[in-house]
PDB file of C-alpha atoms in Angstrom:
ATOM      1  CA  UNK A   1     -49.621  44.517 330.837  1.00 28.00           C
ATOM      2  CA  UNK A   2     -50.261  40.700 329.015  1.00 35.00           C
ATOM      3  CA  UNK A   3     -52.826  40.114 331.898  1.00 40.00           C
ATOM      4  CA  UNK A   4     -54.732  42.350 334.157  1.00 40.00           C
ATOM      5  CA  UNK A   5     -57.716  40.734 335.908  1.00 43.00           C
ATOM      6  CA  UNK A   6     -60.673  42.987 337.725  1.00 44.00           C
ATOM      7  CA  UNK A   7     -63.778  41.517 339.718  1.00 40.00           C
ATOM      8  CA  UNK A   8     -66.968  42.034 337.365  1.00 40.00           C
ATOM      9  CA  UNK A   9     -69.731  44.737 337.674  1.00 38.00           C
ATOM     10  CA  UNK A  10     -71.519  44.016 341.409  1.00 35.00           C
ATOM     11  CA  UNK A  11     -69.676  41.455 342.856  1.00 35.00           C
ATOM     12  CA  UNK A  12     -67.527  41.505 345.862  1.00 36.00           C
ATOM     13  CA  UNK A  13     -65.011  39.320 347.632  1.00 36.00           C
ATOM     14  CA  UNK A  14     -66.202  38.300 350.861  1.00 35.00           C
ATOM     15  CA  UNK A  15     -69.689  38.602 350.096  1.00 32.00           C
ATOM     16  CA  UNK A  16     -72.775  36.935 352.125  1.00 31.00           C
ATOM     17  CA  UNK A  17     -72.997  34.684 349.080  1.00 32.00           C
ATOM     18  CA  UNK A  18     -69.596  33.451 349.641  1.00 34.00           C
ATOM     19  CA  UNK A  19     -68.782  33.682 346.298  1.00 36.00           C
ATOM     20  CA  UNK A  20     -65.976  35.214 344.473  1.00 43.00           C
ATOM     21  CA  UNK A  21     -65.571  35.528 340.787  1.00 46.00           C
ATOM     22  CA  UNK A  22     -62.483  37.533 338.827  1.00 50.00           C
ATOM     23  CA  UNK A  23     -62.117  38.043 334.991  1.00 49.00           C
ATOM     24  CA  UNK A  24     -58.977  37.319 333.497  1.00 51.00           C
ATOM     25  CA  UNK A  25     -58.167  38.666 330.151  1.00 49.00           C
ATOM     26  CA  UNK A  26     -55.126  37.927 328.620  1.00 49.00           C
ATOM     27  CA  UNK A  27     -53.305  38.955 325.385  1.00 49.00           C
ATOM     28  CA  UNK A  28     -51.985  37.186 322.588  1.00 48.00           C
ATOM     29  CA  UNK A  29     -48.582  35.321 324.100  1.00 48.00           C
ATOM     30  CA  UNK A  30     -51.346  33.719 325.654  1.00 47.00           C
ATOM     31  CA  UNK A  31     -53.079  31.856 323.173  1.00 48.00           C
ATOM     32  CA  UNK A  32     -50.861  28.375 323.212  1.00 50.00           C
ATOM     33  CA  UNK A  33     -52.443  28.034 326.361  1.00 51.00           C
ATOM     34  CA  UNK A  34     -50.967  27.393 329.564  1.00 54.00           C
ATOM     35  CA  UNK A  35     -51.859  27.584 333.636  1.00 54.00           C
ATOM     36  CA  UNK A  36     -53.098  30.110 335.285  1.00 55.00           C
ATOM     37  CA  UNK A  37     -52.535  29.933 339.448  1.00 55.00           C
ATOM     38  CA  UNK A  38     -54.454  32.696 341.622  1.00 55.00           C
ATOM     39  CA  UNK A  39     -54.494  33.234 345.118  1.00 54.00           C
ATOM     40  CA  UNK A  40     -57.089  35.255 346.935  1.00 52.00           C
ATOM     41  CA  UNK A  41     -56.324  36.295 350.266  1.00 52.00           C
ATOM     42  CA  UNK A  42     -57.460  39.142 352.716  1.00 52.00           C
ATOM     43  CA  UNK A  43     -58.011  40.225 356.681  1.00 52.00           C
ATOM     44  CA  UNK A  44     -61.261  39.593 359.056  1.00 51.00           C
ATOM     45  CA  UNK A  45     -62.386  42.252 360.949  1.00 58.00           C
ATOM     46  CA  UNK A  46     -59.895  41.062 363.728  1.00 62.00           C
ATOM     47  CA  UNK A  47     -56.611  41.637 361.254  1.00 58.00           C
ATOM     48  CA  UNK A  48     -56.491  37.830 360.931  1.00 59.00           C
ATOM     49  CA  UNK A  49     -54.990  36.569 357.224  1.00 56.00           C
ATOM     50  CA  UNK A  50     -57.456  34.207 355.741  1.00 55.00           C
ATOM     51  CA  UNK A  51     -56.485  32.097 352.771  1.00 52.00           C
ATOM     52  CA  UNK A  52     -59.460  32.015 349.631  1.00 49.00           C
ATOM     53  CA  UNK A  53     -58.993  28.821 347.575  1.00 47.00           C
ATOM     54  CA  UNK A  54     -55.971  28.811 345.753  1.00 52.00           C
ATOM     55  CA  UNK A  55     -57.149  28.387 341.458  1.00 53.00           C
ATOM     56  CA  UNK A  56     -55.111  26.844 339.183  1.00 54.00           C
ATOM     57  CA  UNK A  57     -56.776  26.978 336.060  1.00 55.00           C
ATOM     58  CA  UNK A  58     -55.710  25.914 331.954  1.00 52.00           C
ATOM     59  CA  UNK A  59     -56.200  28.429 329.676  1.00 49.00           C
ATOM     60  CA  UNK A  60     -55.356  28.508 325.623  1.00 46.00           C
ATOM     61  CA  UNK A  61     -57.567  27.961 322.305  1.00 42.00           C
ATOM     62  CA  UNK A  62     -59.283  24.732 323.817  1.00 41.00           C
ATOM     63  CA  UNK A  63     -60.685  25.596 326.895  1.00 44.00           C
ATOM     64  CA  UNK A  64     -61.530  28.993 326.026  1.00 41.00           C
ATOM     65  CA  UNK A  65     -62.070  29.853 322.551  1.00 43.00           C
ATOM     66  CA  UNK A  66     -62.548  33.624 322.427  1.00 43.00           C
ATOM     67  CA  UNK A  67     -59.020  33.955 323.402  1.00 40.00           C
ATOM     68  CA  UNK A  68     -59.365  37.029 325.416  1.00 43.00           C
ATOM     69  CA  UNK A  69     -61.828  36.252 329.020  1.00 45.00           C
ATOM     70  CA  UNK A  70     -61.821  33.942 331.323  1.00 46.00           C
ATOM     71  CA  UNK A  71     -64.232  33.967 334.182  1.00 48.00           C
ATOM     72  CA  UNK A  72     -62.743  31.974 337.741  1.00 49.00           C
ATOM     73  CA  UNK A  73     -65.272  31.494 340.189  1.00 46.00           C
ATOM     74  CA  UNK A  74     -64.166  30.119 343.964  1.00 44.00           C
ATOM     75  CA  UNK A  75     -65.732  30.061 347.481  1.00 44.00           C
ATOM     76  CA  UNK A  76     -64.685  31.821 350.633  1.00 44.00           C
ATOM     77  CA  UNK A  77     -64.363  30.808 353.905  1.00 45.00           C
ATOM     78  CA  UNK A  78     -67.439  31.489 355.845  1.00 45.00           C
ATOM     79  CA  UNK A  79     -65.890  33.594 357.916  1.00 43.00           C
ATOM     80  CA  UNK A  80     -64.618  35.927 354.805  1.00 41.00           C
ATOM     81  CA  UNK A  81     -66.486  39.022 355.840  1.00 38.00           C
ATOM     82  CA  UNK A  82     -64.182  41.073 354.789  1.00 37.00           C
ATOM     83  CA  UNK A  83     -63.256  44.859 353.895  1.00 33.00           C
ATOM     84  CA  UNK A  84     -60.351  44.371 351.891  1.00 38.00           C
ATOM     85  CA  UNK A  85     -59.045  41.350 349.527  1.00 42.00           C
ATOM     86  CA  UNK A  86     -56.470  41.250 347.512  1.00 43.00           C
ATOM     87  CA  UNK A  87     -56.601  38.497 344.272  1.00 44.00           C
ATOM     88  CA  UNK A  88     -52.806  38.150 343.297  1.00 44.00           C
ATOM     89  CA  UNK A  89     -51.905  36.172 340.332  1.00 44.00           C
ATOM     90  CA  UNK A  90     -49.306  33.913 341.402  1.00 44.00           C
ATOM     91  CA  UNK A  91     -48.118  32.717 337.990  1.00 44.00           C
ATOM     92  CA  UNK A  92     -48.233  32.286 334.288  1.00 47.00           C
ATOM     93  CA  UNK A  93     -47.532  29.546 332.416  1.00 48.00           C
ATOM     94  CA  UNK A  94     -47.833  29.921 328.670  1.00 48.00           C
ATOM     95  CA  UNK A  95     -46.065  27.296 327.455  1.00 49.00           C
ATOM     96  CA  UNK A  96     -42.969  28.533 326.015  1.00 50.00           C
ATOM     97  CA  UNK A  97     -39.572  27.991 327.107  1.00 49.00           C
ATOM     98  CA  UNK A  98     -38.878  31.831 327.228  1.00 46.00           C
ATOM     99  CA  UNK A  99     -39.366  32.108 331.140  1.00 42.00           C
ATOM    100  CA  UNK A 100     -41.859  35.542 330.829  1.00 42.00           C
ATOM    101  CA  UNK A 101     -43.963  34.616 333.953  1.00 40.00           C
ATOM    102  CA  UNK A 102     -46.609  37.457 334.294  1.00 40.00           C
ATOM    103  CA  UNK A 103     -47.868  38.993 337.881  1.00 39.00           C
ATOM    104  CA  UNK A 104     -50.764  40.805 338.902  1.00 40.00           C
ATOM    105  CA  UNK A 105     -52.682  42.320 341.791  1.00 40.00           C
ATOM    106  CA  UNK A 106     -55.802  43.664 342.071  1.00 41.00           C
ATOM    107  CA  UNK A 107     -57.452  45.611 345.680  1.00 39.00           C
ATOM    108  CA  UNK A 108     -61.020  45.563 345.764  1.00 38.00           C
ATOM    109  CA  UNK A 109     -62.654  47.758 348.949  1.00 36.00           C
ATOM    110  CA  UNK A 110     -66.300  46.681 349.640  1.00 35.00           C
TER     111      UNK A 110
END
């Protein structure tokens, strides 16, 4: 896949800390830069959908150099004590005009 995206070593979504971070590396089609547009979401322990903040982030030779990792860092909602999450990419802009936008999911079980 052009981008796959995975939540680094120890960290967890919904943790105490309220603090979620994801690492997004992305291959070569990549590197004119573009937008990047996450979307964490997930279920309480009553089966209620929460919403994480929604990240739309630039991405290309300026803002990240290396080319390859990006680290996104968001808050959850106090309430985000959850067991499952699931971090979708929404979209991927790369800023050509030949329409490839790239999806993702990743499950992470505490």
């Amino acid at each position: 896949a052009l981008i796959e995206f995975e939540v680094p070593g120890n960290a967890k979504f919904g943790t105490t800390k309220n603090l979620t971070s994801i690492i997004v590396n992305y291959g070569p089609d990549m590197l004119n830069g573009g937008t990047l547009t996450i979307e964490g979401k997930g279920y309480n322990e009553e089966s209620e959908f929460i919403y994480l903040t929604t990240i739309v982030e630039p991405f290309g030779p300026i803002a990240f150099p290396d080319h390859k990792t990006v680290v996104l860092e968001w808050t959850a909602p106090e309430e985000a004590m959850l067991i499952d999450w699931v971090a979708t990419i929404v979209s991927v802009d790369d800023n050509t005009d030949d329409n490839n936008t790239q999806y993702g999911t990743t499950k992470v079980k505490e």
